[in-house]
mmCIF file of C-alpha atoms and ligand atoms in Angstrom:
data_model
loop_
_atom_site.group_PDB
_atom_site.id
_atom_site.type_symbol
_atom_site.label_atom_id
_atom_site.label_comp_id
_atom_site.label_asym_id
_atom_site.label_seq_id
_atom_site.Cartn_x
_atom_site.Cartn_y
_atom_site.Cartn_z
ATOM 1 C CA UNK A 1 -4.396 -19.900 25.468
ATOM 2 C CA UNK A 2 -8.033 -19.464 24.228
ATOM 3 C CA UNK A 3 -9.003 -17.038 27.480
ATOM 4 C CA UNK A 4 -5.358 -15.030 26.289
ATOM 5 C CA UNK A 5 -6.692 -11.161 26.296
ATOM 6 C CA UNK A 6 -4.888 -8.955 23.786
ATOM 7 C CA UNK A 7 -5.143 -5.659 22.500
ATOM 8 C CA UNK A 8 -6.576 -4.041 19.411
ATOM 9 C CA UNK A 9 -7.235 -0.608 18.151
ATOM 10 C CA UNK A 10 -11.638 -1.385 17.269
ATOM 11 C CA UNK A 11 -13.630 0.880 15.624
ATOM 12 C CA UNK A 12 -17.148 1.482 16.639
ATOM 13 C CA UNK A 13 -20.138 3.334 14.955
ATOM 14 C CA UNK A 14 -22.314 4.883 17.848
ATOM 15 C CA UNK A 15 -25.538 5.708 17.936
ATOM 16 C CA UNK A 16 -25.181 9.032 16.459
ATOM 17 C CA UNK A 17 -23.439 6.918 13.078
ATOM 18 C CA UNK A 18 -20.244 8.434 14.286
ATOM 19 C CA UNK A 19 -17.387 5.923 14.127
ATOM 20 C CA UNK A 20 -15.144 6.013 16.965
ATOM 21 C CA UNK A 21 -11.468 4.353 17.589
ATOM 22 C CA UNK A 22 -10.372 2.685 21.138
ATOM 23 C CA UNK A 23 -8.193 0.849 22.263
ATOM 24 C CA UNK A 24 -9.616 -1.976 23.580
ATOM 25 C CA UNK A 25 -9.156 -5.929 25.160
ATOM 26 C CA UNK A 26 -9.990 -9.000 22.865
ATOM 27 C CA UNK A 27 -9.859 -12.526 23.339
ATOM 28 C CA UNK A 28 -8.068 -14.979 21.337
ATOM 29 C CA UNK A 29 -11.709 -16.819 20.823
ATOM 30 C CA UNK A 30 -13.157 -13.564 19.781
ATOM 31 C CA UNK A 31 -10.752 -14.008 16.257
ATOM 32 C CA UNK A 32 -12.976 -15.405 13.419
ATOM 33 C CA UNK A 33 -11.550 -19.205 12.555
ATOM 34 C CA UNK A 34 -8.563 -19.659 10.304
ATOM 35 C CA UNK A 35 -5.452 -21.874 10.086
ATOM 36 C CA UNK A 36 -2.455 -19.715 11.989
ATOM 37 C CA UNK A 37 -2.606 -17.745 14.959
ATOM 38 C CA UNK A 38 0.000 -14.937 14.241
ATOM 39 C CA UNK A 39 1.284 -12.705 16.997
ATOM 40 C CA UNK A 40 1.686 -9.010 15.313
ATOM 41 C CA UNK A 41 4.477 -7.383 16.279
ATOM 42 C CA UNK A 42 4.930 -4.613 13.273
ATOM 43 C CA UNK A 43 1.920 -3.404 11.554
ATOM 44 C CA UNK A 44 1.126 -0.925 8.705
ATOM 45 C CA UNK A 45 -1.123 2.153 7.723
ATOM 46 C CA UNK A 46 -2.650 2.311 4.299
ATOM 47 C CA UNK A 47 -5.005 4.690 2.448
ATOM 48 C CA UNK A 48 -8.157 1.663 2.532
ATOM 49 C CA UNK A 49 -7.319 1.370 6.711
ATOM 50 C CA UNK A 50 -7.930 5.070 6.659
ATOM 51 C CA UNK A 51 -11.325 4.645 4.996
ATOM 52 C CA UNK A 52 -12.036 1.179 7.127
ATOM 53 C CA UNK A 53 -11.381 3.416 10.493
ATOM 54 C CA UNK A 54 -14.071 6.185 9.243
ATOM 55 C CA UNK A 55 -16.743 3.855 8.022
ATOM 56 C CA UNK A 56 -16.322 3.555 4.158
ATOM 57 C CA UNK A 57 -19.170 0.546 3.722
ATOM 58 C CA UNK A 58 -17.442 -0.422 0.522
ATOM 59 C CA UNK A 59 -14.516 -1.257 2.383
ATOM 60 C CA UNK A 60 -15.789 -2.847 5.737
ATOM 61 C CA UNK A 61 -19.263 -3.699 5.704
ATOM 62 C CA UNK A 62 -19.838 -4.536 9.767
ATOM 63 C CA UNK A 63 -18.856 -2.675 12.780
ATOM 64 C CA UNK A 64 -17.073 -2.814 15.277
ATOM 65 C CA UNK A 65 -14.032 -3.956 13.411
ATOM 66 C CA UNK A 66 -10.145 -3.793 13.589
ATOM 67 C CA UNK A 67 -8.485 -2.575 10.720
ATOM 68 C CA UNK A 68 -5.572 -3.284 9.445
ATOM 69 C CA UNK A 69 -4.082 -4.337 5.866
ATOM 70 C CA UNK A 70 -0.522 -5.116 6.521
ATOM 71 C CA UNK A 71 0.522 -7.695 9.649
ATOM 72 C CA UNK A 72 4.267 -9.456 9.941
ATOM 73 C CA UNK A 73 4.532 -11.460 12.860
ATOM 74 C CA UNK A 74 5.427 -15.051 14.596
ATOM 75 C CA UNK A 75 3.644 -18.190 14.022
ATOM 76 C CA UNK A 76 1.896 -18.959 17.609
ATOM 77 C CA UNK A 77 -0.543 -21.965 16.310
ATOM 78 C CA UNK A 78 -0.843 -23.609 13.077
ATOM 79 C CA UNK A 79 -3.400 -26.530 11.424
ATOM 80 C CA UNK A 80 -1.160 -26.505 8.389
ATOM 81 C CA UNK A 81 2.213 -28.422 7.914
ATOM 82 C CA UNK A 82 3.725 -25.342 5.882
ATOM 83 C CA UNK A 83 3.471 -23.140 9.098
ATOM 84 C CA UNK A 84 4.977 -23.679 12.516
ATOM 85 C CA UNK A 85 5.142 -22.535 15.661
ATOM 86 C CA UNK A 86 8.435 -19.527 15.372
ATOM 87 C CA UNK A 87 7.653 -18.870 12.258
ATOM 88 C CA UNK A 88 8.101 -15.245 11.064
ATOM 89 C CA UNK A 89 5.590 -14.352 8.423
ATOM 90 C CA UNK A 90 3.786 -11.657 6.792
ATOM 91 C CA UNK A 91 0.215 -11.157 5.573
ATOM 92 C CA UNK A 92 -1.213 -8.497 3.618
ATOM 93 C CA UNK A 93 -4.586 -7.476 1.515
ATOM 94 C CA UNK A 94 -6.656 -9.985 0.261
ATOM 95 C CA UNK A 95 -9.383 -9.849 3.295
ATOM 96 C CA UNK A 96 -7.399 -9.110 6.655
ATOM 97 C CA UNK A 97 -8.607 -5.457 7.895
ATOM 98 C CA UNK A 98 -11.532 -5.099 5.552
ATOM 99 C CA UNK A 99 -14.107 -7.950 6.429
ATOM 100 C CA UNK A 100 -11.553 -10.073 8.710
ATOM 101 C CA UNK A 101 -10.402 -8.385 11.744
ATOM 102 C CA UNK A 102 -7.101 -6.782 10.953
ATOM 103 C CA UNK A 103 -3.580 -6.225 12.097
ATOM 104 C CA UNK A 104 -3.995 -2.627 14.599
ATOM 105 C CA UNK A 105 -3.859 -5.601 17.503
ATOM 106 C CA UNK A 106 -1.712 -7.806 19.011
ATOM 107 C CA UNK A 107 -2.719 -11.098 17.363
ATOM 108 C CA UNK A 108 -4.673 -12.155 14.039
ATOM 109 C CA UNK A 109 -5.961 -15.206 12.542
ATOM 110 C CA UNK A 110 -5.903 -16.084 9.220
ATOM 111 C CA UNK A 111 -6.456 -18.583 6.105
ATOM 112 C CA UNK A 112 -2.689 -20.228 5.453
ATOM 113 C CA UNK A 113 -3.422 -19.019 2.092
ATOM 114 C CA UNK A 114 -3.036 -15.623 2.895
ATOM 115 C CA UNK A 115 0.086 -16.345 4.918
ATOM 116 C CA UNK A 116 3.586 -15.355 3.301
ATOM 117 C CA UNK A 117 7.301 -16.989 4.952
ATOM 118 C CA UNK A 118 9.147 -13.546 5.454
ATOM 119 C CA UNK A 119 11.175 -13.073 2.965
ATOM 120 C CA UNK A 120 15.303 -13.009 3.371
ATOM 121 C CA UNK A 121 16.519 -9.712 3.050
ATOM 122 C CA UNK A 122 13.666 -8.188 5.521
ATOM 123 C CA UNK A 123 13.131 -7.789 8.847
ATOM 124 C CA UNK A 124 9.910 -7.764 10.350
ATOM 125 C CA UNK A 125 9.636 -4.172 10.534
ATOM 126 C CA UNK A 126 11.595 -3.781 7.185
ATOM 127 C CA UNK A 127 8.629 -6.383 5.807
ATOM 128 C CA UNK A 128 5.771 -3.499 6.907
ATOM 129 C CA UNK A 129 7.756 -0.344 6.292
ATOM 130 C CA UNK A 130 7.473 -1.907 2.588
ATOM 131 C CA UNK A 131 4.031 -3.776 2.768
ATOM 132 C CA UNK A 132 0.575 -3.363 0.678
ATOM 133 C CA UNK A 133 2.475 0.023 -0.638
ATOM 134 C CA UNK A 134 5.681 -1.745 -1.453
ATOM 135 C CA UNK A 135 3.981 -4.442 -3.258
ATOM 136 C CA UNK A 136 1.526 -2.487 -4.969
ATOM 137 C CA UNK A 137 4.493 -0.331 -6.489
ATOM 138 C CA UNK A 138 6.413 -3.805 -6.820
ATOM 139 C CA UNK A 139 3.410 -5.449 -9.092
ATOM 140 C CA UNK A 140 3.647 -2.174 -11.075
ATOM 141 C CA UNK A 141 7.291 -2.567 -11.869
ATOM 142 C CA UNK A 142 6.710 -6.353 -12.466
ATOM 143 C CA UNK A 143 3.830 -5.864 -14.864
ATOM 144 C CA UNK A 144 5.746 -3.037 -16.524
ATOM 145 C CA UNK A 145 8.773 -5.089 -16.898
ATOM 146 C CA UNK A 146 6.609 -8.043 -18.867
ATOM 147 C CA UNK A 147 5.469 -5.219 -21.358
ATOM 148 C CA UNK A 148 8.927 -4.068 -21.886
ATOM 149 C CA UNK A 149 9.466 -1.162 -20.369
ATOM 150 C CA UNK A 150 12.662 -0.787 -19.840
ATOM 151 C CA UNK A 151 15.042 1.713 -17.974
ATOM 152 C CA UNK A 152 17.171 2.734 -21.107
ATOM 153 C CA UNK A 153 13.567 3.766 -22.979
ATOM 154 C CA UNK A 154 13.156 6.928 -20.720
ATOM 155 C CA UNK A 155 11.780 8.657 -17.445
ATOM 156 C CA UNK A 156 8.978 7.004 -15.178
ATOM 157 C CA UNK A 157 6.330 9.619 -13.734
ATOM 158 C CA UNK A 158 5.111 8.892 -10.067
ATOM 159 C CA UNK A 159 1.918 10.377 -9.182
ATOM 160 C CA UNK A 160 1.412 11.540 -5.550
ATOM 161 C CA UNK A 161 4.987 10.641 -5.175
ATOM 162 C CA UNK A 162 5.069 11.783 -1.461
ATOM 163 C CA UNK A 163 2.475 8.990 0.161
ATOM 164 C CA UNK A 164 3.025 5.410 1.142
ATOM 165 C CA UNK A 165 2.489 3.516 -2.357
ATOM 166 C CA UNK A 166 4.491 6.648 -4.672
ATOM 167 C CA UNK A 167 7.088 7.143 -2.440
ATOM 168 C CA UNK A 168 7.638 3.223 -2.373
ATOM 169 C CA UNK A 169 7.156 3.111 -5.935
ATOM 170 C CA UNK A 170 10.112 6.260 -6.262
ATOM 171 C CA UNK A 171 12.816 3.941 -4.526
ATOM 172 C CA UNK A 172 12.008 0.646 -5.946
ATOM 173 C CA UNK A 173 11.822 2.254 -9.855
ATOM 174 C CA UNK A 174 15.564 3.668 -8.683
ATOM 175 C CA UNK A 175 16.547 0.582 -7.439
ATOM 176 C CA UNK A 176 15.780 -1.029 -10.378
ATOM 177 C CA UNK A 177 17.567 1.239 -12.646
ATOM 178 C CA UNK A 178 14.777 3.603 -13.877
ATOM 179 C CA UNK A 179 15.097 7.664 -13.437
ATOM 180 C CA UNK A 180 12.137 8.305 -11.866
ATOM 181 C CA UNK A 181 10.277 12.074 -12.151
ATOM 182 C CA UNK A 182 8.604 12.625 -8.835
ATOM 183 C CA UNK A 183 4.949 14.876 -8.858
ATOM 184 C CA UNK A 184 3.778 16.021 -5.873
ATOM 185 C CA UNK A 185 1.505 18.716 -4.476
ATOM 186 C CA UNK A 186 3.666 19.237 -1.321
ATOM 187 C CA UNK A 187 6.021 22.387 -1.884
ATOM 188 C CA UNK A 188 8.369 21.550 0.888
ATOM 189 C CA UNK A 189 9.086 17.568 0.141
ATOM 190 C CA UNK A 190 11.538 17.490 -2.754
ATOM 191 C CA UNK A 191 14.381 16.883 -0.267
ATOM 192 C CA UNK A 192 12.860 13.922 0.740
ATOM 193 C CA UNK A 193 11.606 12.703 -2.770
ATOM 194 C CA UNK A 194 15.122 13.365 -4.091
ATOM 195 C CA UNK A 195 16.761 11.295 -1.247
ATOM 196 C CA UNK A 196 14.694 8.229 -1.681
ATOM 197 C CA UNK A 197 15.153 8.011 -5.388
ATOM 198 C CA UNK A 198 13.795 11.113 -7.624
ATOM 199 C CA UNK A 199 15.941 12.515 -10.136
ATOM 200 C CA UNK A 200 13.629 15.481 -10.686
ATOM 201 C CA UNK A 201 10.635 16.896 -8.589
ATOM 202 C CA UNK A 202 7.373 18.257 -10.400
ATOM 203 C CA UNK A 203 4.384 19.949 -8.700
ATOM 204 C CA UNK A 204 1.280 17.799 -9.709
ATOM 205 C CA UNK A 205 -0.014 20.486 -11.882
ATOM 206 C CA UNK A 206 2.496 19.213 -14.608
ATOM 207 C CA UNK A 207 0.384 15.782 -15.056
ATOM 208 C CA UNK A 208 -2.788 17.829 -14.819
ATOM 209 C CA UNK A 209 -3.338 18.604 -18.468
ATOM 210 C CA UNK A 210 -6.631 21.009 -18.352
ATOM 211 C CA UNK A 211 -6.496 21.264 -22.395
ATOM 212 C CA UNK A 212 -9.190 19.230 -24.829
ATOM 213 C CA UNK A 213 -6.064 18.186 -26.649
ATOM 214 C CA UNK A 214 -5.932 14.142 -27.369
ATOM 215 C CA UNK A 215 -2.183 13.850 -26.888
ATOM 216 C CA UNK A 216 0.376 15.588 -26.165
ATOM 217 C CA UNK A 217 4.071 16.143 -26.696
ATOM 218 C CA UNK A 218 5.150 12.956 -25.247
ATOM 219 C CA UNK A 219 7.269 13.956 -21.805
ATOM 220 C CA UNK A 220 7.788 10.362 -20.228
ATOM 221 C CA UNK A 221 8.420 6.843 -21.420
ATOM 222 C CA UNK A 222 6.010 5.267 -18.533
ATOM 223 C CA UNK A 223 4.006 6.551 -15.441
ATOM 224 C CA UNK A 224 2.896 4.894 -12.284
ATOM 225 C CA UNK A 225 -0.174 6.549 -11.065
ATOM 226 C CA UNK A 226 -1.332 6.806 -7.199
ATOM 227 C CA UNK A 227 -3.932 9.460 -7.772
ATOM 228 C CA UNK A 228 -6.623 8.621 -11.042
ATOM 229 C CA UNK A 229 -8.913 11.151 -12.478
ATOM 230 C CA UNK A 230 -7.117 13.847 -14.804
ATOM 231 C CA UNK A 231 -3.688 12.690 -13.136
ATOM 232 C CA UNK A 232 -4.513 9.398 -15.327
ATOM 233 C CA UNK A 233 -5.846 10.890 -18.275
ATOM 234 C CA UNK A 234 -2.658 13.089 -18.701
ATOM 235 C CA UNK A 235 -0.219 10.706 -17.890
ATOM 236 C CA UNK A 236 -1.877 8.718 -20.667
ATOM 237 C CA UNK A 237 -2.089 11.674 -23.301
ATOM 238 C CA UNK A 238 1.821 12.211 -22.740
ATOM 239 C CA UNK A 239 3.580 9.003 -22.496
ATOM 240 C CA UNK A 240 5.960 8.170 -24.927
ATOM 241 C CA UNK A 241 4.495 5.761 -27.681
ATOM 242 C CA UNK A 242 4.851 1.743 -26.602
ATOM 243 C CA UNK A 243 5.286 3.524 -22.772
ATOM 244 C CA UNK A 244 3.057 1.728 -19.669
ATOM 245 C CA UNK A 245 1.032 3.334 -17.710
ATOM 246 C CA UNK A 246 0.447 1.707 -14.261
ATOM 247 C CA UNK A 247 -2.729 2.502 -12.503
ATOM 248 C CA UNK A 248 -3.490 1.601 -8.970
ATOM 249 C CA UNK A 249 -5.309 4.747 -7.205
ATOM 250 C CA UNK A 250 -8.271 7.234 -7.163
ATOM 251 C CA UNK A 251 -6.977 9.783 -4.521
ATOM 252 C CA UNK A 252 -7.539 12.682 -6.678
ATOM 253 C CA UNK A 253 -10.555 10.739 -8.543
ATOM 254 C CA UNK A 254 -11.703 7.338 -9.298
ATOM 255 C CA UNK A 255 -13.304 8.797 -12.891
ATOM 256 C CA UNK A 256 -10.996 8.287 -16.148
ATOM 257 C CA UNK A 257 -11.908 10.547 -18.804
ATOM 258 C CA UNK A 258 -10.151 10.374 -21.913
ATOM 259 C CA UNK A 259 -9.745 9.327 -25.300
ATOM 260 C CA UNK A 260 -8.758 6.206 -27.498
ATOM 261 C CA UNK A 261 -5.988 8.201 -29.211
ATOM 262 C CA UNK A 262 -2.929 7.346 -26.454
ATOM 263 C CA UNK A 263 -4.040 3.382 -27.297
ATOM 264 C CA UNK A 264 -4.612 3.607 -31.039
ATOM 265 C CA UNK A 265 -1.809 6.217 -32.132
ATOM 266 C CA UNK A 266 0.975 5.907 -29.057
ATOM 267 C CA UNK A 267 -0.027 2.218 -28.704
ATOM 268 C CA UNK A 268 0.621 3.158 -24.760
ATOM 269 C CA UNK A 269 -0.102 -0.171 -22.204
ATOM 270 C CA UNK A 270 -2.681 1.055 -19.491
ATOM 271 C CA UNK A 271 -2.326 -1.552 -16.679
ATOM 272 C CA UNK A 272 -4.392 -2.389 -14.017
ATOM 273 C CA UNK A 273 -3.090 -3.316 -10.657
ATOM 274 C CA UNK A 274 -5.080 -4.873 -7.740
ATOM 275 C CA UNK A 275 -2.514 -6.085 -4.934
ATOM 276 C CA UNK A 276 -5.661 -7.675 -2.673
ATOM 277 C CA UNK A 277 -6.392 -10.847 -5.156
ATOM 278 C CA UNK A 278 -2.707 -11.115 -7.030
ATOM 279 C CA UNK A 279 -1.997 -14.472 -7.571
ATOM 280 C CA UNK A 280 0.274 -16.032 -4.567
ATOM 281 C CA UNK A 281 3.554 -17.783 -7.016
ATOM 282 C CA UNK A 282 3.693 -14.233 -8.444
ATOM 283 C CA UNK A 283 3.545 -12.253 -5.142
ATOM 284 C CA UNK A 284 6.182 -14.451 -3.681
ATOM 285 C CA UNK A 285 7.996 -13.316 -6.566
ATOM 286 C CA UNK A 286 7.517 -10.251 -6.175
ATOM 287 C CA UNK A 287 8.432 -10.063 -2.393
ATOM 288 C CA UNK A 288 11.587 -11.817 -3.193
ATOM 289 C CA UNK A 289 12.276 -8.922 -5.657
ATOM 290 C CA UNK A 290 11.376 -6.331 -2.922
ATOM 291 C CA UNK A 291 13.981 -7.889 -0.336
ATOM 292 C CA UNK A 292 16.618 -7.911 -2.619
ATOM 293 C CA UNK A 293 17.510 -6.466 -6.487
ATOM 294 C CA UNK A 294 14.609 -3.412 -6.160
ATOM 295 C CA UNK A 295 14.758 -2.761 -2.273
ATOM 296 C CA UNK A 296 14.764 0.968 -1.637
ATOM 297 C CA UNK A 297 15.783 2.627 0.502
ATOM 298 C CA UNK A 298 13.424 1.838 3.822
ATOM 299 C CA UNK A 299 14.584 3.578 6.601
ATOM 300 C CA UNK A 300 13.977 7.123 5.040
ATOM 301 C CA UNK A 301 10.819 6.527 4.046
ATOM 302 C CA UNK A 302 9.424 4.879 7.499
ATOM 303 C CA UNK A 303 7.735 7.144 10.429
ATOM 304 C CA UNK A 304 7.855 4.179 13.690
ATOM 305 C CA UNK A 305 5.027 5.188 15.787
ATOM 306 C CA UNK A 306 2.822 2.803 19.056
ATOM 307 C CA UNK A 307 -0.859 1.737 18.276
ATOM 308 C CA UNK A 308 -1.816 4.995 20.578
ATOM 309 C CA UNK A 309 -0.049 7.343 18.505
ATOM 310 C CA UNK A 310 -1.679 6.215 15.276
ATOM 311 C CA UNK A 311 -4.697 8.816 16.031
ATOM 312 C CA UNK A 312 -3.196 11.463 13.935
ATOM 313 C CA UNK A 313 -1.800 10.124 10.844
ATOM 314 C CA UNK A 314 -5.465 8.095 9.879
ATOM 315 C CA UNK A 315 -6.557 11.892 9.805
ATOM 316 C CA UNK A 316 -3.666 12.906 7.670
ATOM 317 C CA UNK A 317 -3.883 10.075 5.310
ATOM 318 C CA UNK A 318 -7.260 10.924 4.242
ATOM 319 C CA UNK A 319 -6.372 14.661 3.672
ATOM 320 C CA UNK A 320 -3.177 13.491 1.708
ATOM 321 C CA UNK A 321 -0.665 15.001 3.637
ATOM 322 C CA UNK A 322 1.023 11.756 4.943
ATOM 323 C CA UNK A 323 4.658 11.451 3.944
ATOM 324 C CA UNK A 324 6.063 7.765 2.959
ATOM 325 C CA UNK A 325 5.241 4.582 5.571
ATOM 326 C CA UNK A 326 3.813 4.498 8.764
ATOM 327 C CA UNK A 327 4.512 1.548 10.899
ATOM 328 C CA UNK A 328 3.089 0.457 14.329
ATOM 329 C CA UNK A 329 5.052 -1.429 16.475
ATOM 330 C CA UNK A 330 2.752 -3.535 18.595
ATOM 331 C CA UNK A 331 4.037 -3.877 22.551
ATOM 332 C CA UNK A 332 5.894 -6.526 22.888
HETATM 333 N N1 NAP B 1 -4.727 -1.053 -6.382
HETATM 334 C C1 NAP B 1 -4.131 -1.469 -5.283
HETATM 335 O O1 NAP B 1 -3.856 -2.661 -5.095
HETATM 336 C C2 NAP B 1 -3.748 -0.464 -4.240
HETATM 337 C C3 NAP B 1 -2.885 -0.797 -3.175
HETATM 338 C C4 NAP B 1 -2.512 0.212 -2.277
HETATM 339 C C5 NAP B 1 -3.028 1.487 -2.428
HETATM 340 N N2 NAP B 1 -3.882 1.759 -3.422
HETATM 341 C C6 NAP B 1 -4.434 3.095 -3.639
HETATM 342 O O2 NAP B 1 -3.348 3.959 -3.934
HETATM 343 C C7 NAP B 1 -3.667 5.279 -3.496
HETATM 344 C C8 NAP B 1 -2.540 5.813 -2.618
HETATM 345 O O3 NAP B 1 -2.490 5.072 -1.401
HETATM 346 P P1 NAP B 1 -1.455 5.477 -0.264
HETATM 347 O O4 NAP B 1 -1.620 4.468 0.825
HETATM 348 O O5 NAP B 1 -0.123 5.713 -0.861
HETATM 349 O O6 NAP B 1 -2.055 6.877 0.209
HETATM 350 P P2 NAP B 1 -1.267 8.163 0.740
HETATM 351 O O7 NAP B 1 -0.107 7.732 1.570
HETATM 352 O O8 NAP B 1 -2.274 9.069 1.317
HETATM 353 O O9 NAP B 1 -0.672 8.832 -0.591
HETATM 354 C C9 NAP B 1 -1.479 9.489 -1.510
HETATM 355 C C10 NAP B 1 -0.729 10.693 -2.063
HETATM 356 O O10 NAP B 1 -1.437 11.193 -3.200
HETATM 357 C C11 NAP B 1 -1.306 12.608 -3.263
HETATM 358 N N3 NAP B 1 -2.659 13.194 -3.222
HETATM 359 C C12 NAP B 1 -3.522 13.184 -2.204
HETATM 360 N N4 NAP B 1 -4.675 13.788 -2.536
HETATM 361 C C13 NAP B 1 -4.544 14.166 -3.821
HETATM 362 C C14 NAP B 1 -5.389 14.836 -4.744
HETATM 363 N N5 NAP B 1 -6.609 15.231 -4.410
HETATM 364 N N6 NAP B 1 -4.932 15.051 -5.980
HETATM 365 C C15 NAP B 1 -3.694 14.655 -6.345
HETATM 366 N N7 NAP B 1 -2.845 14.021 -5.497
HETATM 367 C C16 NAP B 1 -3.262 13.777 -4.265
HETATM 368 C C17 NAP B 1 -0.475 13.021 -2.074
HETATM 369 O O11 NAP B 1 0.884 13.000 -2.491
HETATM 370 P P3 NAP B 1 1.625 14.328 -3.035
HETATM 371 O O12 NAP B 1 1.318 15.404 -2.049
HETATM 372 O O13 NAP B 1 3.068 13.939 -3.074
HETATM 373 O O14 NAP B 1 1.056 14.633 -4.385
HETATM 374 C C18 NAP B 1 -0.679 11.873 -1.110
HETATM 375 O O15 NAP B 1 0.372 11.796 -0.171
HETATM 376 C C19 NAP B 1 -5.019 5.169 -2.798
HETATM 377 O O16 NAP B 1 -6.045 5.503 -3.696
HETATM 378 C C20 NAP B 1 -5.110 3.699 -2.421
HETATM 379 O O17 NAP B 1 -6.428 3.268 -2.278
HETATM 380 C C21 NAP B 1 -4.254 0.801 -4.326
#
């Protein structure tokens, strides 16, 4: 077993500083330690695997690497009692992809404590088409929920509604009983954004207050916000007072300029979401939530593609033209 070769997509930086992907052999003893052996069979592609595959030091600090966020898999070895050998299980964020070597290959090893029992309700592929997106949009909803936002208060704004995390977020807020205004900056994608759970379609421009004004007229009762920057600021100037405002992106910015007025006249919730360290009971939670009451609808919002076809859509990811979840099926 230890000699096993297996493949992985590895990024190298050559001597030029250019980073370069290839497909290339491992072996199993080339994994870093860790309790379970997993054999990937359905892997994802996220915004932060986009930046890990082009260098981004404040994402993987070593090359070469394997990225890769999102892994769902079978159990092949196991130190710990609460994982045998058949198990099917899923890991995402906390360190696999970034520091750890990730799940663009054929097998990864990991703490147990990163290690999630795949939840009923999901497939493995269903458990990736959802993944770090899914559950970012998930602990969104969940946090939301705890500050009382509820569906009969009003409309819920999704910012860059089109990518992996918004268009996840669109179907699980519909799922879960919400009417959900969709903003994108693709002029071609409301049929898709409507089908997976929008009740209206906005171009972006509409959360992209350029006035000095403090607040506005308030349009929505809650946002969830992929992009940052003045995305943020204006979903925060026109929420409805008592209204959440979910933040988990920086695509269009990581700066947040704005006033105190939304907190201190609207009394609006701005709340911070960080799927990497959330606390396992509540991500099980979670999860459970995702295969059952608030899944969306998956199959319209996956792409399927092989670890050699993966090339193109890193590119697109980074110049935000990716549309919903793309999922690699490793050979099997
Ligand atoms: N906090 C966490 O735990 C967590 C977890 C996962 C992801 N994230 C973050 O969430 C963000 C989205 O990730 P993702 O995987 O969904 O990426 P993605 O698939 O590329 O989606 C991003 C979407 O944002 C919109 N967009 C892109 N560039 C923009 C710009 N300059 N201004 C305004 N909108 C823009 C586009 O949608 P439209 O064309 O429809 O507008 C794009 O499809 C990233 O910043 C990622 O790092 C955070």
């Amino acid at each position: 077993m230890c000699d096993k070769t297996f493949k992985a997509l590895r990024v190298t930086e050559d001597e030029t500083g250019k980073f370069v992907r290839n497909i290339v052999e491992r072996k199993l003893t080339d994994l870093p330690d860790g309790d379970v052996l997993i054999r990937v069979h359905f892997a994802a592609l996220n915004y932060k695997d986009a930046l890990s595959f082009t260098g981004n030091k404040r994402v993987t600090r070593n090359y070469p690497h394997t990225p890769g966020i999102d892994g769902a898999g079978i159990v092949e070895e196991s130190s710990q009692p609460n994982f045998k050998v058949g198990d099917k299980v899923l890991v995402t964020s906390y360190d696999l992809g970034m520091n750890t070597d990730g799940a663009f290959a054929e097998y990864i090893r990991v703490p147990a404590e990163w290690v999630i029992p795949l939840p009923a309700g999901l497939n493995l592929k269903e458990s990736m088409i959802v993944g770090t997106a899914g559950l970012t949009a998930g602990i969104g909803l969940y946090k939301m929920k705890m500050m009382g936002q509820i569906p009969e208060l009003g409309p819920i704004v999704v910012s860059g509604a089109s990518g992996g995390v918004g268009s996840m977020a669109v179907g699980i807020f519909k799922k879960a009983g919400y009417q959900v205004i969709a903003s994108t900056g693709k002029d071609s994608i409301a049929p898709y954004l409507l089908r997976i759970g929008a009740s209206e379609v906005v171009d972006r421009e509409f959360v992209n207050d350029d006035s000095s004004r403090p607040l506005m007229k308030p349009k929505w009762a809650g946002a969830f916000d992929t992009v940052g920057g003045n995305t943020l600021a204006t979903l925060l100037k026109g929420c409805k007072p008592g209204g959440c405002v979910a933040s988990c992106g920086l695509v269009g910015s990581p700066i947040l300029s704005t006033t105190v007025f939304p907190f201190i006249i609207n009394g609006v919730n701005l709340l911070g979401l960080d799927s990497t360290n959330f606390p396992m009971n509540e991500r099980q939670q979670v999860w459970d939530k995702l295969a059952g009451m608030w899944r969306p609808d998956l199959k319209s919002i996956a792409t399927i593609c092989k670890l050699h076809e993966l090339d193109p859509y890193i590119d697109q990811i980074l110049k935000g033209e990716l549309k919903g979840r793309i999922v690699v099926e490793l050979e099997t």
